[in-house]
């Protein structure tokens, strides 16, 4: 009797699980396809770079709305592997030119920070719910992956902070890789907030320094303070 009672429920759940799997595969293929397009485009026709340049020009003309638009675009860039460095440098350049060095650096840093945080968290969740089931099988086959997975579960916050601070680790790739590990979303988000601040500020500072350089050359201003800020920004960003 127990067997006959459970059989209908198992049959009923099968189509749902298959539908869920098909949705995951479809969404995953769309995201992967767009990522491949962006990577190929950046090495060939570079339409993506021109779109980014036009977007940054629009921000310069509409700085108030541009802050919120930039956050959204930066978040999407994280998901689709569009280089964030271009946007970060561009934000520093555009906002500093439109609003002045101090206010421009502050707003650009805030916009980049929230855009990077939202985008990295979204990519993490995509990686977790689209890829985690597939990758979990690898932990049973490869001992080294299981060890890494356990380490991320126990000390994920510390490890991700260190990875975020390393310039050698690709930012966008790390978002998805962390999603398929056992690190909790809470630890990942906190580590992201801590780890992205230094690079975010320094690249914005470098971009704003370039803007100050252009402004100084056009106005003939040789302010010592401005020159020092430019030098400091370049040195620290490098």
CSV table of C-alpha atoms in Angstrom, one decimal:
chain,number,residue,atom,x,y,z
A,1,UNK,CA,0.0,0.0,0.0
A,2,UNK,CA,2.8,2.4,0.8
A,3,UNK,CA,4.4,1.8,-2.6
A,4,UNK,CA,1.2,2.5,-4.4
A,5,UNK,CA,0.7,5.7,-2.4
A,6,UNK,CA,4.1,7.2,-3.3
A,7,UNK,CA,4.2,6.2,-6.9
A,8,UNK,CA,1.7,8.9,-8.2
A,9,UNK,CA,3.6,11.7,-6.4
A,10,UNK,CA,6.9,10.5,-7.9
A,11,UNK,CA,5.3,10.5,-11.4
A,12,UNK,CA,3.8,13.9,-10.8
A,13,UNK,CA,7.1,15.5,-9.8
A,14,UNK,CA,9.1,14.1,-12.8
A,15,UNK,CA,7.7,16.6,-15.4
A,16,UNK,CA,8.3,19.5,-13.0
A,17,UNK,CA,11.9,18.5,-12.4
A,18,UNK,CA,12.5,18.1,-16.1
A,19,UNK,CA,11.0,21.4,-16.9
A,20,UNK,CA,13.1,23.1,-14.2
A,21,UNK,CA,16.2,21.4,-15.7
A,22,UNK,CA,15.3,22.6,-19.2
A,23,UNK,CA,14.8,26.2,-17.9
A,24,UNK,CA,18.2,26.1,-16.2
A,25,UNK,CA,19.9,24.8,-19.4
A,26,UNK,CA,18.2,27.4,-21.6
A,27,UNK,CA,19.1,30.3,-19.4
A,28,UNK,CA,22.6,29.0,-19.0
A,29,UNK,CA,23.1,28.7,-22.7
A,30,UNK,CA,21.8,32.2,-23.3
A,31,UNK,CA,24.2,33.6,-20.7
A,32,UNK,CA,27.2,31.6,-22.0
A,33,UNK,CA,26.3,32.5,-25.6
A,34,UNK,CA,26.3,36.2,-24.8
A,35,UNK,CA,29.6,35.9,-22.8
A,36,UNK,CA,31.2,34.2,-25.8
A,37,UNK,CA,29.9,37.0,-28.1
A,38,UNK,CA,31.3,39.7,-25.8
A,39,UNK,CA,34.7,38.0,-25.6
A,40,UNK,CA,34.9,37.5,-29.4
A,41,UNK,CA,33.6,41.1,-30.0
A,42,UNK,CA,36.3,42.6,-27.8
A,43,UNK,CA,39.0,41.0,-29.9
A,44,UNK,CA,37.5,41.7,-33.3
A,45,UNK,CA,34.8,44.4,-34.1
A,46,UNK,CA,34.7,46.0,-30.6
A,47,UNK,CA,31.1,47.0,-30.8
A,48,UNK,CA,30.9,46.6,-27.0
A,49,UNK,CA,33.7,49.2,-26.4
A,50,UNK,CA,31.9,51.7,-28.6
A,51,UNK,CA,28.6,51.1,-26.8
A,52,UNK,CA,30.4,51.7,-23.5
A,53,UNK,CA,32.0,54.9,-24.8
A,54,UNK,CA,28.6,56.2,-25.9
A,55,UNK,CA,27.1,55.3,-22.6
A,56,UNK,CA,29.8,57.2,-20.7
A,57,UNK,CA,29.3,60.2,-22.9
A,58,UNK,CA,25.6,60.1,-22.0
A,59,UNK,CA,26.5,60.0,-18.3
A,60,UNK,CA,28.6,63.1,-18.7
A,61,UNK,CA,25.6,64.9,-20.0
A,62,UNK,CA,23.2,63.4,-17.4
A,63,UNK,CA,25.2,62.9,-14.2
A,64,UNK,CA,22.2,62.7,-11.8
A,65,UNK,CA,20.4,59.9,-13.7
A,66,UNK,CA,23.8,58.6,-14.9
A,67,UNK,CA,24.7,57.4,-11.4
A,68,UNK,CA,21.7,55.0,-11.2
A,69,UNK,CA,22.0,53.9,-14.8
A,70,UNK,CA,25.7,53.2,-14.3
A,71,UNK,CA,25.0,51.0,-11.3
A,72,UNK,CA,22.6,48.9,-13.4
A,73,UNK,CA,24.9,48.7,-16.5
A,74,UNK,CA,27.9,47.8,-14.3
A,75,UNK,CA,25.9,45.0,-12.7
A,76,UNK,CA,25.0,43.6,-16.1
A,77,UNK,CA,28.6,43.9,-17.2
A,78,UNK,CA,29.7,41.7,-14.4
A,79,UNK,CA,27.2,39.0,-15.4
A,80,UNK,CA,28.1,39.1,-19.1
A,81,UNK,CA,31.9,39.3,-18.7
A,82,UNK,CA,32.2,42.9,-20.1
A,83,UNK,CA,35.4,44.3,-18.7
A,84,UNK,CA,34.7,46.4,-15.6
A,85,UNK,CA,38.0,48.2,-15.8
A,86,UNK,CA,36.9,50.2,-18.8
A,87,UNK,CA,33.7,51.3,-17.0
A,88,UNK,CA,35.5,52.1,-13.7
A,89,UNK,CA,38.1,54.2,-15.4
A,90,UNK,CA,35.4,55.8,-17.5
A,91,UNK,CA,33.3,56.6,-14.5
A,92,UNK,CA,36.2,58.4,-12.8
A,93,UNK,CA,36.9,60.4,-15.9
A,94,UNK,CA,33.3,61.3,-16.7
A,95,UNK,CA,32.1,62.1,-13.2
A,96,UNK,CA,35.2,64.1,-12.4
A,97,UNK,CA,34.8,66.2,-15.5
A,98,UNK,CA,31.1,66.8,-15.0
A,99,UNK,CA,31.0,67.4,-11.2
A,100,UNK,CA,34.5,68.3,-10.2
A,101,UNK,CA,37.3,66.2,-8.8
A,102,UNK,CA,36.1,65.7,-5.2
A,103,UNK,CA,32.4,65.1,-5.9
A,104,UNK,CA,33.1,63.2,-9.1
A,105,UNK,CA,35.5,60.7,-7.4
A,106,UNK,CA,33.0,60.1,-4.6
A,107,UNK,CA,30.0,59.5,-6.8
A,108,UNK,CA,32.0,57.4,-9.3
A,109,UNK,CA,33.3,55.3,-6.4
A,110,UNK,CA,29.8,54.8,-4.9
A,111,UNK,CA,28.3,53.9,-8.3
A,112,UNK,CA,31.1,51.4,-9.2
A,113,UNK,CA,30.9,49.9,-5.7
A,114,UNK,CA,27.2,49.2,-5.8
A,115,UNK,CA,27.3,48.1,-9.4
A,116,UNK,CA,30.1,45.7,-8.8
A,117,UNK,CA,28.5,44.3,-5.6
A,118,UNK,CA,25.1,43.8,-7.2
A,119,UNK,CA,26.6,42.3,-10.4
A,120,UNK,CA,28.9,39.9,-8.5
A,121,UNK,CA,26.1,38.7,-6.2
A,122,UNK,CA,23.9,38.1,-9.3
A,123,UNK,CA,26.6,36.2,-11.0
A,124,UNK,CA,27.2,34.2,-7.8
A,125,UNK,CA,23.5,33.2,-7.6
A,126,UNK,CA,23.4,32.3,-11.3
A,127,UNK,CA,26.4,30.1,-10.9
A,128,UNK,CA,24.9,28.5,-7.8
A,129,UNK,CA,21.5,27.7,-9.1
A,130,UNK,CA,22.4,26.9,-12.7
A,131,UNK,CA,25.8,25.1,-12.2
A,132,UNK,CA,26.0,23.9,-8.6
A,133,UNK,CA,24.1,20.6,-9.2
A,134,UNK,CA,26.4,19.7,-12.1
A,135,UNK,CA,29.6,20.6,-10.3
A,136,UNK,CA,28.6,18.8,-7.1
A,137,UNK,CA,29.3,15.5,-8.9
A,138,UNK,CA,32.9,16.5,-9.4
A,139,UNK,CA,33.4,16.7,-5.6
A,140,UNK,CA,32.8,13.0,-5.5
A,141,UNK,CA,35.2,12.2,-8.3
A,142,UNK,CA,38.1,14.5,-7.5
A,143,UNK,CA,39.5,14.8,-4.0
A,144,UNK,CA,41.3,18.1,-4.6
A,145,UNK,CA,38.0,19.8,-5.6
A,146,UNK,CA,36.3,18.4,-2.5
A,147,UNK,CA,39.1,19.8,-0.4
A,148,UNK,CA,38.7,23.2,-2.0
A,149,UNK,CA,35.0,23.0,-1.5
A,150,UNK,CA,35.4,22.2,2.2
A,151,UNK,CA,37.9,25.0,2.7
A,152,UNK,CA,35.5,27.5,1.0
A,153,UNK,CA,32.7,26.4,3.4
A,154,UNK,CA,34.8,26.8,6.5
A,155,UNK,CA,37.0,29.8,5.6
A,156,UNK,CA,35.2,31.2,2.6
A,157,UNK,CA,35.1,34.8,3.9
A,158,UNK,CA,38.8,35.0,4.4
A,159,UNK,CA,39.7,33.3,1.2
A,160,UNK,CA,37.4,35.4,-1.0
A,161,UNK,CA,38.7,38.6,0.5
A,162,UNK,CA,42.2,37.6,-0.4
A,163,UNK,CA,41.2,36.5,-3.9
A,164,UNK,CA,39.4,39.9,-4.4
A,165,UNK,CA,42.5,41.8,-3.4
A,166,UNK,CA,44.7,39.8,-5.8
A,167,UNK,CA,45.0,41.5,-9.3
A,168,UNK,CA,45.9,38.1,-10.8
A,169,UNK,CA,42.4,36.6,-10.2
A,170,UNK,CA,39.8,37.5,-13.0
A,171,UNK,CA,37.0,39.4,-11.3
A,172,UNK,CA,34.1,38.1,-13.4
A,173,UNK,CA,35.3,34.5,-13.4
A,174,UNK,CA,35.6,34.5,-9.6
A,175,UNK,CA,31.9,35.4,-9.3
A,176,UNK,CA,30.8,32.2,-11.1
A,177,UNK,CA,33.5,30.0,-9.6
A,178,UNK,CA,32.5,30.9,-6.0
A,179,UNK,CA,28.9,30.2,-6.9
A,180,UNK,CA,29.6,26.5,-7.5
A,181,UNK,CA,31.5,26.2,-4.2
A,182,UNK,CA,30.1,25.7,-0.7
A,183,UNK,CA,30.8,29.2,0.5
A,184,UNK,CA,27.6,30.9,1.9
A,185,UNK,CA,26.0,33.8,0.1
A,186,UNK,CA,26.4,35.9,3.3
A,187,UNK,CA,30.2,35.3,3.5
A,188,UNK,CA,30.5,35.9,-0.3
A,189,UNK,CA,28.6,39.2,-0.1
A,190,UNK,CA,30.6,40.5,2.9
A,191,UNK,CA,33.9,39.5,1.3
A,192,UNK,CA,32.9,41.3,-1.9
A,193,UNK,CA,32.1,44.5,0.0
A,194,UNK,CA,35.5,44.4,1.7
A,195,UNK,CA,37.6,43.2,-1.3
A,196,UNK,CA,36.3,45.4,-4.1
A,197,UNK,CA,36.7,48.8,-2.3
A,198,UNK,CA,40.5,49.3,-2.8
A,199,UNK,CA,40.5,48.5,-6.5
A,200,UNK,CA,37.3,50.3,-7.1
A,201,UNK,CA,38.7,53.5,-5.5
A,202,UNK,CA,42.1,53.4,-7.1
A,203,UNK,CA,40.8,52.8,-10.7
A,204,UNK,CA,38.2,55.6,-10.2
A,205,UNK,CA,41.1,57.8,-9.0
A,206,UNK,CA,43.2,56.9,-12.0
A,207,UNK,CA,40.3,57.7,-14.4
A,208,UNK,CA,39.6,61.0,-12.6
A,209,UNK,CA,43.3,61.9,-12.8
A,210,UNK,CA,43.2,61.5,-16.5
A,211,UNK,CA,40.2,63.8,-16.6
A,212,UNK,CA,42.1,66.3,-14.5
A,213,UNK,CA,45.0,66.1,-16.8
A,214,UNK,CA,42.9,66.9,-19.8
A,215,UNK,CA,41.2,69.8,-18.0
A,216,UNK,CA,44.5,71.2,-16.9
A,217,UNK,CA,46.1,71.1,-20.3
A,218,UNK,CA,43.1,72.8,-21.9
A,219,UNK,CA,42.8,75.6,-19.3
A,220,UNK,CA,46.6,76.1,-18.7
A,221,UNK,CA,46.2,75.4,-15.0
A,222,UNK,CA,49.4,74.1,-13.4
A,223,UNK,CA,48.1,73.7,-9.9
A,224,UNK,CA,50.6,71.8,-7.7
A,225,UNK,CA,47.8,70.1,-5.8
A,226,UNK,CA,46.2,68.8,-9.0
A,227,UNK,CA,49.5,67.5,-10.3
A,228,UNK,CA,50.2,65.7,-7.0
A,229,UNK,CA,46.8,64.1,-7.0
A,230,UNK,CA,47.4,62.8,-10.6
A,231,UNK,CA,50.7,61.3,-9.7
A,232,UNK,CA,49.4,59.7,-6.6
A,233,UNK,CA,46.5,58.2,-8.4
A,234,UNK,CA,48.6,56.8,-11.2
A,235,UNK,CA,51.2,55.3,-8.8
A,236,UNK,CA,48.6,53.6,-6.5
A,237,UNK,CA,46.4,52.4,-9.4
A,238,UNK,CA,49.5,50.7,-11.0
